[in-house]
Amino acid sequence: MGASLAACAAPLWALRARGHEAYRIGAGDAPLPLTVRGRAVVAVSQSGGSVETLEALRSLPDDVETIAVVNVWPSDVAGAARAAVDLGNERDSYASTIGYTGTLVALGVLADMWDGGAPDPGWRDLPGLLGDFEKEAAAATAEAAAAFDGVSSVDFVGDASAVGTAEAGALLFREVARVPSAAMGTRQYLHGAMESAGGTAHVIVGGDREVALGRQLSEAGHPVLLLTSRDVSPGPLLRVVRVPDLPPVQRSVLEAVVLQGLAQALAEARDVPIESFVFHSADTKTAMAAYSGETA
């Protein structure tokens, strides 16, 4: 659910690129018992206490292979799966920013290793790359935050391997900066959704087609932040963050750091306290997660 669903997108892309049939399902979007003929199930819940994810896990027959990916251990979701990968009970923000990037790494390595594979060597280099990248992206991120202040909404658009980045970014803006936001894949966005641009800002993530889209929107008078590995010159309304050309899941970690910084900057500009929620739902977390104070 939430950011956990977004975190599944790039790892699924990686699995499919290796020839594996893989899908993601929002745990609350399918009738129970969950039907998964001949498939393993990976249940992702950063808090380990998402009610919908737990109910889906418990609905499965005993012979289904299940793996939980969680931050919190012990937790209900981890206990309901045959095996679990935990991130180490890392203390997190209300919007689960650490949990999101950690979940991306865990799922990315799991996708690499699935069915006899091996972790991509780039994972070892990512921590060192991350610090330098964050510094290099800071100026464009700050400029984008200033340009986005006062817009009515933000559209997040990503190519097929970056849909999860778009989804996570839109959720961050809703949770952290309290700005109405939506996320789409590029091809869906081009099929009519972009026609409502006006008083909006846009975060575009991807390659050549996304570069063209970013230019088109900025030239029409809309502020754009473009995250791309391509060499693109910025413009008056086009801010550009050059993202290293890494495998999709590793690249998604870097993209997430940019969007987390952008959400924080916009929240501060709007005087929104980032470690607070307006609404609290009593039925989305198990008793164990609620007791621990986990929110994602």
PDB file of N, CA and C in Angstrom, residues 32-122:
ATOM      1  N   LEU A  32     -10.477 -11.244  -1.905  1.00  0.00           N
ATOM      2  CA  LEU A  32      -9.819 -12.302  -1.141  1.00  0.00           C
ATOM      3  C   LEU A  32     -10.718 -13.528  -1.077  1.00  0.00           C
ATOM      4  N   PRO A  33     -10.132 -14.723  -1.092  1.00  0.00           N
ATOM      5  CA  PRO A  33      -8.693 -14.991  -1.042  1.00  0.00           C
ATOM      6  C   PRO A  33      -7.992 -14.616  -2.337  1.00  0.00           C
ATOM      7  N   LEU A  34      -6.752 -14.171  -2.197  1.00  0.00           N
ATOM      8  CA  LEU A  34      -5.939 -13.780  -3.330  1.00  0.00           C
ATOM      9  C   LEU A  34      -5.617 -15.003  -4.187  1.00  0.00           C
ATOM     10  N   THR A  35      -5.766 -14.845  -5.507  1.00  0.00           N
ATOM     11  CA  THR A  35      -5.508 -15.948  -6.433  1.00  0.00           C
ATOM     12  C   THR A  35      -4.147 -15.767  -7.083  1.00  0.00           C
ATOM     13  N   VAL A  36      -3.227 -16.681  -6.834  1.00  0.00           N
ATOM     14  CA  VAL A  36      -1.868 -16.594  -7.381  1.00  0.00           C
ATOM     15  C   VAL A  36      -1.412 -17.989  -7.806  1.00  0.00           C
ATOM     16  N   ARG A  37      -1.924 -18.470  -8.886  1.00  0.00           N
ATOM     17  CA  ARG A  37      -1.606 -19.836  -9.326  1.00  0.00           C
ATOM     18  C   ARG A  37      -0.153 -19.960  -9.761  1.00  0.00           C
ATOM     19  N   GLY A  38       0.606 -20.800  -9.078  1.00  0.00           N
ATOM     20  CA  GLY A  38       1.974 -21.101  -9.485  1.00  0.00           C
ATOM     21  C   GLY A  38       2.958 -19.971  -9.304  1.00  0.00           C
ATOM     22  N   ARG A  39       2.647 -18.986  -8.472  1.00  0.00           N
ATOM     23  CA  ARG A  39       3.536 -17.847  -8.294  1.00  0.00           C
ATOM     24  C   ARG A  39       3.938 -17.707  -6.829  1.00  0.00           C
ATOM     25  N   ALA A  40       5.112 -17.148  -6.618  1.00  0.00           N
ATOM     26  CA  ALA A  40       5.505 -16.707  -5.284  1.00  0.00           C
ATOM     27  C   ALA A  40       4.931 -15.317  -5.042  1.00  0.00           C
ATOM     28  N   VAL A  41       4.783 -14.944  -3.788  1.00  0.00           N
ATOM     29  CA  VAL A  41       4.242 -13.635  -3.424  1.00  0.00           C
ATOM     30  C   VAL A  41       5.241 -12.917  -2.532  1.00  0.00           C
ATOM     31  N   VAL A  42       5.574 -11.687  -2.907  1.00  0.00           N
ATOM     32  CA  VAL A  42       6.410 -10.822  -2.082  1.00  0.00           C
ATOM     33  C   VAL A  42       5.507  -9.739  -1.503  1.00  0.00           C
ATOM     34  N   ALA A  43       5.357  -9.727  -0.202  1.00  0.00           N
ATOM     35  CA  ALA A  43       4.505  -8.760   0.485  1.00  0.00           C
ATOM     36  C   ALA A  43       5.372  -7.627   1.020  1.00  0.00           C
ATOM     37  N   VAL A  44       5.053  -6.400   0.612  1.00  0.00           N
ATOM     38  CA  VAL A  44       5.882  -5.253   0.971  1.00  0.00           C
ATOM     39  C   VAL A  44       5.092  -4.328   1.886  1.00  0.00           C
ATOM     40  N   SER A  45       5.629  -4.084   3.074  1.00  0.00           N
ATOM     41  CA  SER A  45       5.002  -3.190   4.045  1.00  0.00           C
ATOM     42  C   SER A  45       6.096  -2.604   4.916  1.00  0.00           C
ATOM     43  N   GLN A  46       6.383  -1.321   4.741  1.00  0.00           N
ATOM     44  CA  GLN A  46       7.496  -0.729   5.468  1.00  0.00           C
ATOM     45  C   GLN A  46       7.278  -0.813   6.980  1.00  0.00           C
ATOM     46  N   SER A  47       6.031  -0.614   7.415  1.00  0.00           N
ATOM     47  CA  SER A  47       5.719  -0.709   8.841  1.00  0.00           C
ATOM     48  C   SER A  47       5.584  -2.152   9.301  1.00  0.00           C
ATOM     49  N   GLY A  48       5.371  -3.070   8.350  1.00  0.00           N
ATOM     50  CA  GLY A  48       5.084  -4.451   8.708  1.00  0.00           C
ATOM     51  C   GLY A  48       3.696  -4.624   9.286  1.00  0.00           C
ATOM     52  N   GLY A  49       2.872  -3.572   9.209  1.00  0.00           N
ATOM     53  CA  GLY A  49       1.565  -3.633   9.840  1.00  0.00           C
ATOM     54  C   GLY A  49       0.420  -3.163   8.973  1.00  0.00           C
ATOM     55  N   SER A  50       0.599  -3.135   7.652  1.00  0.00           N
ATOM     56  CA  SER A  50      -0.493  -2.732   6.764  1.00  0.00           C
ATOM     57  C   SER A  50      -1.586  -3.784   6.792  1.00  0.00           C
ATOM     58  N   VAL A  51      -2.768  -3.384   7.210  1.00  0.00           N
ATOM     59  CA  VAL A  51      -3.870  -4.329   7.398  1.00  0.00           C
ATOM     60  C   VAL A  51      -4.190  -5.063   6.108  1.00  0.00           C
ATOM     61  N   GLU A  52      -4.263  -4.337   4.992  1.00  0.00           N
ATOM     62  CA  GLU A  52      -4.651  -4.956   3.729  1.00  0.00           C
ATOM     63  C   GLU A  52      -3.624  -5.989   3.271  1.00  0.00           C
ATOM     64  N   THR A  53      -2.340  -5.653   3.435  1.00  0.00           N
ATOM     65  CA  THR A  53      -1.271  -6.579   3.050  1.00  0.00           C
ATOM     66  C   THR A  53      -1.304  -7.835   3.908  1.00  0.00           C
ATOM     67  N   LEU A  54      -1.533  -7.651   5.195  1.00  0.00           N
ATOM     68  CA  LEU A  54      -1.608  -8.796   6.105  1.00  0.00           C
ATOM     69  C   LEU A  54      -2.792  -9.695   5.756  1.00  0.00           C
ATOM     70  N   GLU A  55      -3.951  -9.122   5.480  1.00  0.00           N
ATOM     71  CA  GLU A  55      -5.127  -9.918   5.131  1.00  0.00           C
ATOM     72  C   GLU A  55      -4.902 -10.686   3.834  1.00  0.00           C
ATOM     73  N   ALA A  56      -4.247 -10.054   2.848  1.00  0.00           N
ATOM     74  CA  ALA A  56      -3.954 -10.749   1.591  1.00  0.00           C
ATOM     75  C   ALA A  56      -3.016 -11.928   1.829  1.00  0.00           C
ATOM     76  N   LEU A  57      -1.980 -11.731   2.646  1.00  0.00           N
ATOM     77  CA  LEU A  57      -1.049 -12.810   2.966  1.00  0.00           C
ATOM     78  C   LEU A  57      -1.767 -13.978   3.639  1.00  0.00           C
ATOM     79  N   ARG A  58      -2.591 -13.667   4.613  1.00  0.00           N
ATOM     80  CA  ARG A  58      -3.268 -14.709   5.369  1.00  0.00           C
ATOM     81  C   ARG A  58      -4.318 -15.445   4.542  1.00  0.00           C
ATOM     82  N   SER A  59      -4.730 -14.867   3.423  1.00  0.00           N
ATOM     83  CA  SER A  59      -5.733 -15.523   2.580  1.00  0.00           C
ATOM     84  C   SER A  59      -5.134 -16.575   1.661  1.00  0.00           C
ATOM     85  N   LEU A  60      -3.802 -16.615   1.559  1.00  0.00           N
ATOM     86  CA  LEU A  60      -3.149 -17.511   0.615  1.00  0.00           C
ATOM     87  C   LEU A  60      -3.099 -18.941   1.134  1.00  0.00           C
ATOM     88  N   PRO A  61      -3.163 -19.931   0.237  1.00  0.00           N
ATOM     89  CA  PRO A  61      -2.987 -21.321   0.656  1.00  0.00           C
ATOM     90  C   PRO A  61      -1.598 -21.542   1.261  1.00  0.00           C
ATOM     91  N   ASP A  62      -1.480 -22.568   2.081  1.00  0.00           N
ATOM     92  CA  ASP A  62      -0.230 -22.822   2.791  1.00  0.00           C
ATOM     93  C   ASP A  62       0.931 -23.173   1.862  1.00  0.00           C
ATOM     94  N   ASP A  63       0.627 -23.660   0.664  1.00  0.00           N
ATOM     95  CA  ASP A  63       1.710 -24.092  -0.219  1.00  0.00           C
ATOM     96  C   ASP A  63       2.286 -22.955  -1.075  1.00  0.00           C
ATOM     97  N   VAL A  64       1.787 -21.736  -0.933  1.00  0.00           N
ATOM     98  CA  VAL A  64       2.316 -20.603  -1.689  1.00  0.00           C
ATOM     99  C   VAL A  64       3.573 -20.071  -1.004  1.00  0.00           C
ATOM    100  N   GLU A  65       4.643 -19.893  -1.787  1.00  0.00           N
ATOM    101  CA  GLU A  65       5.879 -19.321  -1.241  1.00  0.00           C
ATOM    102  C   GLU A  65       5.671 -17.823  -1.006  1.00  0.00           C
ATOM    103  N   THR A  66       5.927 -17.356   0.198  1.00  0.00           N
ATOM    104  CA  THR A  66       5.712 -15.949   0.540  1.00  0.00           C
ATOM    105  C   THR A  66       6.965 -15.359   1.180  1.00  0.00           C
ATOM    106  N   ILE A  67       7.274 -14.128   0.783  1.00  0.00           N
ATOM    107  CA  ILE A  67       8.408 -13.383   1.331  1.00  0.00           C
ATOM    108  C   ILE A  67       7.896 -12.005   1.734  1.00  0.00           C
ATOM    109  N   ALA A  68       8.227 -11.566   2.916  1.00  0.00           N
ATOM    110  CA  ALA A  68       7.882 -10.223   3.363  1.00  0.00           C
ATOM    111  C   ALA A  68       9.116  -9.326   3.293  1.00  0.00           C
ATOM    112  N   VAL A  69       8.918  -8.099   2.825  1.00  0.00           N
ATOM    113  CA  VAL A  69       9.970  -7.071   2.870  1.00  0.00           C
ATOM    114  C   VAL A  69       9.440  -5.948   3.747  1.00  0.00           C
ATOM    115  N   VAL A  70      10.071  -5.743   4.890  1.00  0.00           N
ATOM    116  CA  VAL A  70       9.578  -4.805   5.909  1.00  0.00           C
ATOM    117  C   VAL A  70      10.746  -4.017   6.497  1.00  0.00           C
ATOM    118  N   ASN A  71      10.428  -2.909   7.116  1.00  0.00           N
ATOM    119  CA  ASN A  71      11.428  -2.213   7.925  1.00  0.00           C
ATOM    120  C   ASN A  71      11.362  -2.688   9.375  1.00  0.00           C
ATOM    121  N   VAL A  72      10.139  -2.845   9.866  1.00  0.00           N
ATOM    122  CA  VAL A  72       9.947  -3.158  11.281  1.00  0.00           C
ATOM    123  C   VAL A  72       9.958  -4.669  11.521  1.00  0.00           C
ATOM    124  N   TRP A  73      10.806  -5.083  12.437  1.00  0.00           N
ATOM    125  CA  TRP A  73      10.919  -6.494  12.838  1.00  0.00           C
ATOM    126  C   TRP A  73      11.058  -6.567  14.356  1.00  0.00           C
ATOM    127  N   PRO A  74      10.260  -7.407  15.011  1.00  0.00           N
ATOM    128  CA  PRO A  74       9.209  -8.262  14.468  1.00  0.00           C
ATOM    129  C   PRO A  74       7.973  -7.438  14.094  1.00  0.00           C
ATOM    130  N   SER A  75       7.171  -7.988  13.199  1.00  0.00           N
ATOM    131  CA  SER A  75       5.945  -7.314  12.788  1.00  0.00           C
ATOM    132  C   SER A  75       4.957  -8.358  12.279  1.00  0.00           C
ATOM    133  N   ASP A  76       3.705  -7.965  12.157  1.00  0.00           N
ATOM    134  CA  ASP A  76       2.661  -8.898  11.758  1.00  0.00           C
ATOM    135  C   ASP A  76       2.872  -9.437  10.347  1.00  0.00           C
ATOM    136  N   VAL A  77       3.222  -8.544   9.411  1.00  0.00           N
ATOM    137  CA  VAL A  77       3.399  -8.983   8.021  1.00  0.00           C
ATOM    138  C   VAL A  77       4.596  -9.922   7.917  1.00  0.00           C
ATOM    139  N   ALA A  78       5.695  -9.596   8.583  1.00  0.00           N
ATOM    140  CA  ALA A  78       6.863 -10.479   8.560  1.00  0.00           C
ATOM    141  C   ALA A  78       6.530 -11.842   9.147  1.00  0.00           C
ATOM    142  N   GLY A  79       5.742 -11.856  10.211  1.00  0.00           N
ATOM    143  CA  GLY A  79       5.392 -13.118  10.851  1.00  0.00           C
ATOM    144  C   GLY A  79       4.457 -13.982  10.044  1.00  0.00           C
ATOM    145  N   ALA A  80       3.708 -13.360   9.127  1.00  0.00           N
ATOM    146  CA  ALA A  80       2.750 -14.112   8.318  1.00  0.00           C
ATOM    147  C   ALA A  80       3.379 -14.722   7.070  1.00  0.00           C
ATOM    148  N   ALA A  81       4.611 -14.349   6.741  1.00  0.00           N
ATOM    149  CA  ALA A  81       5.284 -14.858   5.549  1.00  0.00           C
ATOM    150  C   ALA A  81       6.243 -15.990   5.913  1.00  0.00           C
ATOM    151  N   ARG A  82       6.570 -16.819   4.932  1.00  0.00           N
ATOM    152  CA  ARG A  82       7.515 -17.920   5.168  1.00  0.00           C
ATOM    153  C   ARG A  82       8.932 -17.414   5.404  1.00  0.00           C
ATOM    154  N   ALA A  83       9.281 -16.311   4.730  1.00  0.00           N
ATOM    155  CA  ALA A  83      10.614 -15.721   4.886  1.00  0.00           C
ATOM    156  C   ALA A  83      10.455 -14.209   4.907  1.00  0.00           C
ATOM    157  N   ALA A  84      11.425 -13.523   5.477  1.00  0.00           N
ATOM    158  CA  ALA A  84      11.321 -12.067   5.575  1.00  0.00           C
ATOM    159  C   ALA A  84      12.681 -11.416   5.378  1.00  0.00           C
ATOM    160  N   VAL A  85      12.664 -10.267   4.742  1.00  0.00           N
ATOM    161  CA  VAL A  85      13.826  -9.384   4.628  1.00  0.00           C
ATOM    162  C   VAL A  85      13.472  -8.120   5.390  1.00  0.00           C
ATOM    163  N   ASP A  86      14.263  -7.777   6.405  1.00  0.00           N
ATOM    164  CA  ASP A  86      13.960  -6.555   7.159  1.00  0.00           C
ATOM    165  C   ASP A  86      15.090  -5.552   6.983  1.00  0.00           C
ATOM    166  N   LEU A  87      14.747  -4.273   7.050  1.00  0.00           N
ATOM    167  CA  LEU A  87      15.702  -3.195   6.830  1.00  0.00           C
ATOM    168  C   LEU A  87      16.432  -2.791   8.100  1.00  0.00           C
ATOM    169  N   GLY A  88      16.067  -3.381   9.238  1.00  0.00           N
ATOM    170  CA  GLY A  88      16.799  -3.123  10.463  1.00  0.00           C
ATOM    171  C   GLY A  88      16.155  -2.160  11.422  1.00  0.00           C
ATOM    172  N   ASN A  89      14.817  -2.023  11.316  1.00  0.00           N
ATOM    173  CA  ASN A  89      14.109  -1.129  12.251  1.00  0.00           C
ATOM    174  C   ASN A  89      14.670   0.296  12.225  1.00  0.00           C
ATOM    175  N   GLU A  90      14.950   0.793  11.027  1.00  0.00           N
ATOM    176  CA  GLU A  90      15.475   2.148  10.905  1.00  0.00           C
ATOM    177  C   GLU A  90      14.411   3.170  11.299  1.00  0.00           C
ATOM    178  N   ARG A  91      14.801   4.133  12.116  1.00  0.00           N
ATOM    179  CA  ARG A  91      13.886   5.209  12.483  1.00  0.00           C
ATOM    180  C   ARG A  91      13.551   6.022  11.236  1.00  0.00           C
ATOM    181  N   ASP A  92      12.286   6.353  11.052  1.00  0.00           N
ATOM    182  CA  ASP A  92      11.857   6.914   9.785  1.00  0.00           C
ATOM    183  C   ASP A  92      11.031   8.176   9.980  1.00  0.00           C
ATOM    184  N   SER A  93      10.798   8.885   8.887  1.00  0.00           N
ATOM    185  CA  SER A  93       9.941  10.063   8.882  1.00  0.00           C
ATOM    186  C   SER A  93       8.476   9.639   8.806  1.00  0.00           C
ATOM    187  N   TYR A  94       7.570  10.577   8.982  1.00  0.00           N
ATOM    188  CA  TYR A  94       6.147  10.289   8.849  1.00  0.00           C
ATOM    189  C   TYR A  94       5.838   9.760   7.450  1.00  0.00           C
ATOM    190  N   ALA A  95       6.510  10.306   6.464  1.00  0.00           N
ATOM    191  CA  ALA A  95       6.253   9.907   5.083  1.00  0.00           C
ATOM    192  C   ALA A  95       7.089   8.703   4.652  1.00  0.00           C
ATOM    193  N   SER A  96       7.797   8.077   5.590  1.00  0.00           N
ATOM    194  CA  SER A  96       8.579   6.858   5.335  1.00  0.00           C
ATOM    195  C   SER A  96       9.602   7.037   4.215  1.00  0.00           C
ATOM    196  N   THR A  97      10.352   8.139   4.272  1.00  0.00           N
ATOM    197  CA  THR A  97      11.339   8.394   3.233  1.00  0.00           C
ATOM    198  C   THR A  97      12.508   7.417   3.290  1.00  0.00           C
ATOM    199  N   ILE A  98      12.986   7.116   4.504  1.00  0.00           N
ATOM    200  CA  ILE A  98      14.071   6.134   4.645  1.00  0.00           C
ATOM    201  C   ILE A  98      13.558   4.744   4.284  1.00  0.00           C
ATOM    202  N   GLY A  99      12.366   4.428   4.766  1.00  0.00           N
ATOM    203  CA  GLY A  99      11.778   3.133   4.449  1.00  0.00           C
ATOM    204  C   GLY A  99      11.585   2.932   2.963  1.00  0.00           C
ATOM    205  N   TYR A 100      11.228   4.000   2.248  1.00  0.00           N
ATOM    206  CA  TYR A 100      11.006   3.875   0.804  1.00  0.00           C
ATOM    207  C   TYR A 100      12.310   3.560   0.071  1.00  0.00           C
ATOM    208  N   THR A 101      13.346   4.348   0.334  1.00  0.00           N
ATOM    209  CA  THR A 101      14.603   4.091  -0.380  1.00  0.00           C
ATOM    210  C   THR A 101      15.200   2.753   0.040  1.00  0.00           C
ATOM    211  N   GLY A 102      15.088   2.406   1.327  1.00  0.00           N
ATOM    212  CA  GLY A 102      15.577   1.105   1.770  1.00  0.00           C
ATOM    213  C   GLY A 102      14.823  -0.041   1.130  1.00  0.00           C
ATOM    214  N   THR A 103      13.520   0.123   0.979  1.00  0.00           N
ATOM    215  CA  THR A 103      12.714  -0.909   0.330  1.00  0.00           C
ATOM    216  C   THR A 103      13.094  -1.058  -1.134  1.00  0.00           C
ATOM    217  N   LEU A 104      13.372   0.056  -1.804  1.00  0.00           N
ATOM    218  CA  LEU A 104      13.848  -0.008  -3.190  1.00  0.00           C
ATOM    219  C   LEU A 104      15.114  -0.857  -3.292  1.00  0.00           C
ATOM    220  N   VAL A 105      16.057  -0.618  -2.371  1.00  0.00           N
ATOM    221  CA  VAL A 105      17.311  -1.377  -2.403  1.00  0.00           C
ATOM    222  C   VAL A 105      17.042  -2.859  -2.162  1.00  0.00           C
ATOM    223  N   ALA A 106      16.236  -3.158  -1.143  1.00  0.00           N
ATOM    224  CA  ALA A 106      15.957  -4.562  -0.827  1.00  0.00           C
ATOM    225  C   ALA A 106      15.285  -5.268  -1.999  1.00  0.00           C
ATOM    226  N   LEU A 107      14.287  -4.637  -2.588  1.00  0.00           N
ATOM    227  CA  LEU A 107      13.580  -5.249  -3.714  1.00  0.00           C
ATOM    228  C   LEU A 107      14.472  -5.320  -4.950  1.00  0.00           C
ATOM    229  N   GLY A 108      15.330  -4.322  -5.122  1.00  0.00           N
ATOM    230  CA  GLY A 108      16.231  -4.340  -6.275  1.00  0.00           C
ATOM    231  C   GLY A 108      17.223  -5.480  -6.204  1.00  0.00           C
ATOM    232  N   VAL A 109      17.816  -5.696  -5.043  1.00  0.00           N
ATOM    233  CA  VAL A 109      18.749  -6.810  -4.864  1.00  0.00           C
ATOM    234  C   VAL A 109      18.012  -8.142  -4.989  1.00  0.00           C
ATOM    235  N   LEU A 110      16.796  -8.207  -4.427  1.00  0.00           N
ATOM    236  CA  LEU A 110      15.997  -9.427  -4.536  1.00  0.00           C
ATOM    237  C   LEU A 110      15.692  -9.742  -5.995  1.00  0.00           C
ATOM    238  N   ALA A 111      15.347  -8.720  -6.775  1.00  0.00           N
ATOM    239  CA  ALA A 111      15.077  -8.925  -8.200  1.00  0.00           C
ATOM    240  C   ALA A 111      16.327  -9.393  -8.934  1.00  0.00           C
ATOM    241  N   ASP A 112      17.478  -8.821  -8.584  1.00  0.00           N
ATOM    242  CA  ASP A 112      18.738  -9.250  -9.202  1.00  0.00           C
ATOM    243  C   ASP A 112      19.026 -10.727  -8.920  1.00  0.00           C
ATOM    244  N   MET A 113      18.730 -11.170  -7.686  1.00  0.00           N
ATOM    245  CA  MET A 113      19.102 -12.515  -7.248  1.00  0.00           C
ATOM    246  C   MET A 113      18.041 -13.565  -7.564  1.00  0.00           C
ATOM    247  N   TRP A 114      16.880 -13.134  -8.018  1.00  0.00           N
ATOM    248  CA  TRP A 114      15.780 -14.074  -8.244  1.00  0.00           C
ATOM    249  C   TRP A 114      16.184 -15.166  -9.230  1.00  0.00           C
ATOM    250  N   ASP A 115      15.863 -16.378  -8.902  1.00  0.00           N
ATOM    251  CA  ASP A 115      16.060 -17.527  -9.784  1.00  0.00           C
ATOM    252  C   ASP A 115      17.519 -17.671 -10.230  1.00  0.00           C
ATOM    253  N   GLY A 116      18.430 -17.578  -9.262  1.00  0.00           N
ATOM    254  CA  GLY A 116      19.834 -17.847  -9.570  1.00  0.00           C
ATOM    255  C   GLY A 116      20.650 -16.671 -10.026  1.00  0.00           C
ATOM    256  N   GLY A 117      20.088 -15.456  -9.981  1.00  0.00           N
ATOM    257  CA  GLY A 117      20.850 -14.287 -10.380  1.00  0.00           C
ATOM    258  C   GLY A 117      21.807 -13.829  -9.291  1.00  0.00           C
ATOM    259  N   ALA A 118      22.499 -12.731  -9.559  1.00  0.00           N
ATOM    260  CA  ALA A 118      23.463 -12.172  -8.599  1.00  0.00           C
ATOM    261  C   ALA A 118      23.254 -10.671  -8.496  1.00  0.00           C
ATOM    262  N   PRO A 119      23.541 -10.081  -7.328  1.00  0.00           N
ATOM    263  CA  PRO A 119      23.385  -8.626  -7.183  1.00  0.00           C
ATOM    264  C   PRO A 119      24.257  -7.861  -8.172  1.00  0.00           C
ATOM    265  N   ASP A 120      23.698  -6.818  -8.759  1.00  0.00           N
ATOM    266  CA  ASP A 120      24.472  -5.973  -9.661  1.00  0.00           C
ATOM    267  C   ASP A 120      25.611  -5.313  -8.883  1.00  0.00           C
ATOM    268  N   PRO A 121      26.829  -5.284  -9.436  1.00  0.00           N
ATOM    269  CA  PRO A 121      27.968  -4.681  -8.717  1.00  0.00           C
ATOM    270  C   PRO A 121      27.742  -3.211  -8.364  1.00  0.00           C
ATOM    271  N   GLY A 122      26.874  -2.537  -9.100  1.00  0.00           N
ATOM    272  CA  GLY A 122      26.617  -1.124  -8.861  1.00  0.00           C
ATOM    273  C   GLY A 122      26.047  -0.815  -7.499  1.00  0.00           C
TER     274      GLY A 122
END
